[in-house]
PDB file of C-alpha atoms in Angstrom:
ATOM      1  CA  UNK Q   1      82.328 133.725  76.989  1.00 54.00           C
ATOM      2  CA  UNK Q   2      85.496 132.031  78.197  1.00 61.00           C
ATOM      3  CA  UNK Q   3      82.926 130.675  81.334  1.00 60.00           C
ATOM      4  CA  UNK Q   4      80.233 129.359  78.825  1.00 56.00           C
ATOM      5  CA  UNK Q   5      82.734 127.424  76.891  1.00 53.00           C
ATOM      6  CA  UNK Q   6      84.303 125.955  80.495  1.00 47.00           C
ATOM      7  CA  UNK Q   7      80.980 124.830  81.119  1.00 45.00           C
ATOM      8  CA  UNK Q   8      80.484 123.524  77.974  1.00 47.00           C
ATOM      9  CA  UNK Q   9      83.059 121.876  77.885  1.00 48.00           C
ATOM     10  CA  UNK Q  10      83.069 120.256  81.457  1.00 52.00           C
ATOM     11  CA  UNK Q  11      78.941 119.270  80.988  1.00 51.00           C
ATOM     12  CA  UNK Q  12      80.214 117.167  77.980  1.00 50.00           C
ATOM     13  CA  UNK Q  13      83.294 115.553  79.722  1.00 54.00           C
ATOM     14  CA  UNK Q  14      81.164 114.892  82.325  1.00 55.00           C
ATOM     15  CA  UNK Q  15      78.995 112.974  79.429  1.00 51.00           C
ATOM     16  CA  UNK Q  16      81.446 111.608  78.256  1.00 53.00           C
ATOM     17  CA  UNK Q  17      83.209 109.627  81.331  1.00 52.00           C
ATOM     18  CA  UNK Q  18      79.505 109.212  83.210  1.00 50.00           C
ATOM     19  CA  UNK Q  19      78.894 106.837  80.030  1.00 44.00           C
ATOM     20  CA  UNK Q  20      82.709 105.129  80.492  1.00 42.00           C
ATOM     21  CA  UNK Q  21      81.548 104.255  83.925  1.00 43.00           C
ATOM     22  CA  UNK Q  22      78.448 102.604  83.212  1.00 42.00           C
ATOM     23  CA  UNK Q  23      80.202 100.808  80.159  1.00 40.00           C
ATOM     24  CA  UNK Q  24      82.080  99.350  82.421  1.00 43.00           C
ATOM     25  CA  UNK Q  25      79.748  98.003  85.120  1.00 43.00           C
ATOM     26  CA  UNK Q  26      77.977  95.238  82.524  1.00 49.00           C
ATOM     27  CA  UNK Q  27      78.745  91.592  82.945  1.00 72.00           C
ATOM     28  CA  UNK Q  28      78.749  91.251  79.208  1.00 86.00           C
ATOM     29  CA  UNK Q  29      78.986  87.663  77.456  1.00 92.00           C
ATOM     30  CA  UNK Q  30      80.541  84.624  78.237  1.00 94.00           C
ATOM     31  CA  UNK Q  31      84.226  84.675  76.843  1.00 93.00           C
ATOM     32  CA  UNK Q  32      87.717  82.864  78.170  1.00 93.00           C
ATOM     33  CA  UNK Q  33      89.936  85.996  77.723  1.00 94.00           C
ATOM     34  CA  UNK Q  34      87.503  88.253  79.886  1.00 92.00           C
ATOM     35  CA  UNK Q  35      86.193  85.917  82.462  1.00 93.00           C
ATOM     36  CA  UNK Q  36      88.124  84.636  85.474  1.00 93.00           C
ATOM     37  CA  UNK Q  37      88.171  81.150  86.883  1.00 94.00           C
ATOM     38  CA  UNK Q  38      86.428  82.921  89.782  1.00 93.00           C
ATOM     39  CA  UNK Q  39      83.291  84.002  88.213  1.00 92.00           C
ATOM     40  CA  UNK Q  40      82.786  80.771  86.047  1.00 94.00           C
ATOM     41  CA  UNK Q  41      82.954  77.894  89.102  1.00 94.00           C
ATOM     42  CA  UNK Q  42      81.216  80.054  90.443  1.00 93.00           C
ATOM     43  CA  UNK Q  43      78.177  80.296  87.877  1.00 93.00           C
ATOM     44  CA  UNK Q  44      76.551  76.416  87.314  1.00 95.00           C
ATOM     45  CA  UNK Q  45      76.135  76.491  83.409  1.00 95.00           C
ATOM     46  CA  UNK Q  46      79.404  77.935  83.325  1.00 95.00           C
ATOM     47  CA  UNK Q  47      81.493  75.499  86.124  1.00 95.00           C
ATOM     48  CA  UNK Q  48      79.590  72.746  83.363  1.00 96.00           C
ATOM     49  CA  UNK Q  49      80.667  73.847  80.804  1.00 96.00           C
ATOM     50  CA  UNK Q  50      84.224  74.976  82.341  1.00 95.00           C
ATOM     51  CA  UNK Q  51      84.479  70.892  83.772  1.00 96.00           C
ATOM     52  CA  UNK Q  52      83.975  69.029  80.434  1.00 95.00           C
ATOM     53  CA  UNK Q  53      86.224  71.015  78.816  1.00 95.00           C
ATOM     54  CA  UNK Q  54      89.196  71.908  81.537  1.00 94.00           C
ATOM     55  CA  UNK Q  55      89.049  68.770  84.568  1.00 94.00           C
ATOM     56  CA  UNK Q  56      92.455  68.366  85.482  1.00 94.00           C
ATOM     57  CA  UNK Q  57      92.095  72.366  86.419  1.00 92.00           C
ATOM     58  CA  UNK Q  58      89.137  71.576  88.121  1.00 92.00           C
ATOM     59  CA  UNK Q  59      90.365  68.507  89.983  1.00 93.00           C
ATOM     60  CA  UNK Q  60      93.570  69.945  90.847  1.00 91.00           C
ATOM     61  CA  UNK Q  61      93.725  71.508  94.589  1.00 90.00           C
ATOM     62  CA  UNK Q  62      95.550  74.155  93.306  1.00 89.00           C
ATOM     63  CA  UNK Q  63      92.962  75.571  91.280  1.00 87.00           C
ATOM     64  CA  UNK Q  64      91.644  77.968  94.226  1.00 89.00           C
ATOM     65  CA  UNK Q  65      94.479  80.054  93.683  1.00 92.00           C
ATOM     66  CA  UNK Q  66      93.900  80.903  89.685  1.00 92.00           C
ATOM     67  CA  UNK Q  67      90.515  82.457  91.296  1.00 93.00           C
ATOM     68  CA  UNK Q  68      91.199  85.704  90.079  1.00 93.00           C
ATOM     69  CA  UNK Q  69      93.232  84.987  86.429  1.00 94.00           C
ATOM     70  CA  UNK Q  70      91.840  84.204  83.166  1.00 94.00           C
ATOM     71  CA  UNK Q  71      92.094  80.737  81.233  1.00 94.00           C
ATOM     72  CA  UNK Q  72      94.734  82.635  78.729  1.00 94.00           C
ATOM     73  CA  UNK Q  73      96.518  83.893  81.559  1.00 94.00           C
ATOM     74  CA  UNK Q  74      97.398  80.633  83.003  1.00 94.00           C
ATOM     75  CA  UNK Q  75      97.583  79.298  80.065  1.00 92.00           C
ATOM     76  CA  UNK Q  76     102.055  79.200  80.432  1.00 91.00           C
ATOM     77  CA  UNK Q  77     101.210  76.961  83.844  1.00 90.00           C
ATOM     78  CA  UNK Q  78      98.955  75.080  82.437  1.00 90.00           C
ATOM     79  CA  UNK Q  79     100.748  72.940  79.062  1.00 90.00           C
ATOM     80  CA  UNK Q  80      96.416  71.107  78.437  1.00 91.00           C
ATOM     81  CA  UNK Q  81      95.157  74.701  77.916  1.00 93.00           C
ATOM     82  CA  UNK Q  82      95.538  74.962  74.268  1.00 93.00           C
ATOM     83  CA  UNK Q  83      93.755  77.959  71.659  1.00 94.00           C
ATOM     84  CA  UNK Q  84      91.835  75.390  69.707  1.00 95.00           C
ATOM     85  CA  UNK Q  85      90.724  74.280  73.250  1.00 95.00           C
ATOM     86  CA  UNK Q  86      89.687  78.130  74.287  1.00 95.00           C
ATOM     87  CA  UNK Q  87      87.701  78.910  70.598  1.00 95.00           C
ATOM     88  CA  UNK Q  88      85.737  75.774  71.081  1.00 96.00           C
ATOM     89  CA  UNK Q  89      84.714  76.667  75.065  1.00 96.00           C
ATOM     90  CA  UNK Q  90      84.122  80.152  73.887  1.00 95.00           C
ATOM     91  CA  UNK Q  91      81.554  79.031  71.034  1.00 95.00           C
ATOM     92  CA  UNK Q  92      80.043  76.881  74.324  1.00 95.00           C
ATOM     93  CA  UNK Q  93      79.855  79.665  76.795  1.00 94.00           C
ATOM     94  CA  UNK Q  94      77.946  81.562  73.600  1.00 94.00           C
ATOM     95  CA  UNK Q  95      75.590  79.909  74.405  1.00 93.00           C
ATOM     96  CA  UNK Q  96      74.548  80.964  77.783  1.00 94.00           C
ATOM     97  CA  UNK Q  97      73.073  84.470  78.747  1.00 92.00           C
ATOM     98  CA  UNK Q  98      75.896  87.113  79.879  1.00 92.00           C
ATOM     99  CA  UNK Q  99      77.783  87.512  82.483  1.00 87.00           C
ATOM    100  CA  UNK Q 100      76.014  89.211  86.368  1.00 82.00           C
ATOM    101  CA  UNK Q 101      77.248  92.827  86.318  1.00 81.00           C
ATOM    102  CA  UNK Q 102      78.001  92.506  89.712  1.00 75.00           C
ATOM    103  CA  UNK Q 103      77.354  95.495  92.237  1.00 80.00           C
ATOM    104  CA  UNK Q 104      79.948  97.416  94.074  1.00 79.00           C
ATOM    105  CA  UNK Q 105      80.548  96.943  98.178  1.00 80.00           C
ATOM    106  CA  UNK Q 106      78.401  99.567 100.212  1.00 85.00           C
ATOM    107  CA  UNK Q 107      80.712 101.882 101.441  1.00 81.00           C
ATOM    108  CA  UNK Q 108      81.031 101.965 105.331  1.00 77.00           C
ATOM    109  CA  UNK Q 109      79.450 103.798 107.398  1.00 76.00           C
ATOM    110  CA  UNK Q 110      81.523 107.019 108.170  1.00 71.00           C
ATOM    111  CA  UNK Q 111      81.000 109.903 110.609  1.00 62.00           C
ATOM    112  CA  UNK Q 112      77.719 113.032 110.431  1.00 61.00           C
ATOM    113  CA  UNK Q 113      79.376 115.100 111.916  1.00 61.00           C
ATOM    114  CA  UNK Q 114      82.829 116.994 112.244  1.00 59.00           C
ATOM    115  CA  UNK Q 115      84.804 115.809 115.050  1.00 57.00           C
ATOM    116  CA  UNK Q 116      88.147 119.162 114.683  1.00 62.00           C
ATOM    117  CA  UNK Q 117      90.505 116.728 115.107  1.00 61.00           C
ATOM    118  CA  UNK Q 118      89.350 114.610 118.723  1.00 62.00           C
ATOM    119  CA  UNK Q 119      86.709 112.323 119.177  1.00 61.00           C
ATOM    120  CA  UNK Q 120      84.414 111.610 122.211  1.00 61.00           C
ATOM    121  CA  UNK Q 121      83.472 108.197 120.287  1.00 64.00           C
ATOM    122  CA  UNK Q 122      87.307 107.038 120.342  1.00 61.00           C
ATOM    123  CA  UNK Q 123      89.436 109.065 123.039  1.00 60.00           C
ATOM    124  CA  UNK Q 124      89.120 108.612 126.709  1.00 57.00           C
ATOM    125  CA  UNK Q 125      89.050 111.815 128.420  1.00 60.00           C
ATOM    126  CA  UNK Q 126      86.065 112.456 128.854  1.00 54.00           C
ATOM    127  CA  UNK Q 127      84.961 107.832 129.848  1.00 55.00           C
ATOM    128  CA  UNK Q 128      83.542 107.467 133.057  1.00 54.00           C
TER     129      UNK Q 128
END
């Protein structure tokens, strides 16, 4: 009884966690709250909307440092970012197709065999 209960709980937890991971990898709609400046400038249509609403940010050479931030996150540093401008930009961004899903990078290759403390490819004792 206890083992079957544990197995059932584990299966339910696995299903719930698996769906959470799938939900996190979806691109979702464009908006200023979740899309970073880098994502918007990498997409041609989103960059045109960004240029329309905030041309001074793209013209600033320091904007490359803000690629990983959203517009609300840099709002304190740029006084021209107002709530009204963000709302207007969100309305334009809603017309775009959803953001693409970014694929996770491939893991680096690993050895298929165990080295048990030494690796003949990396040690010098067996090289001619």
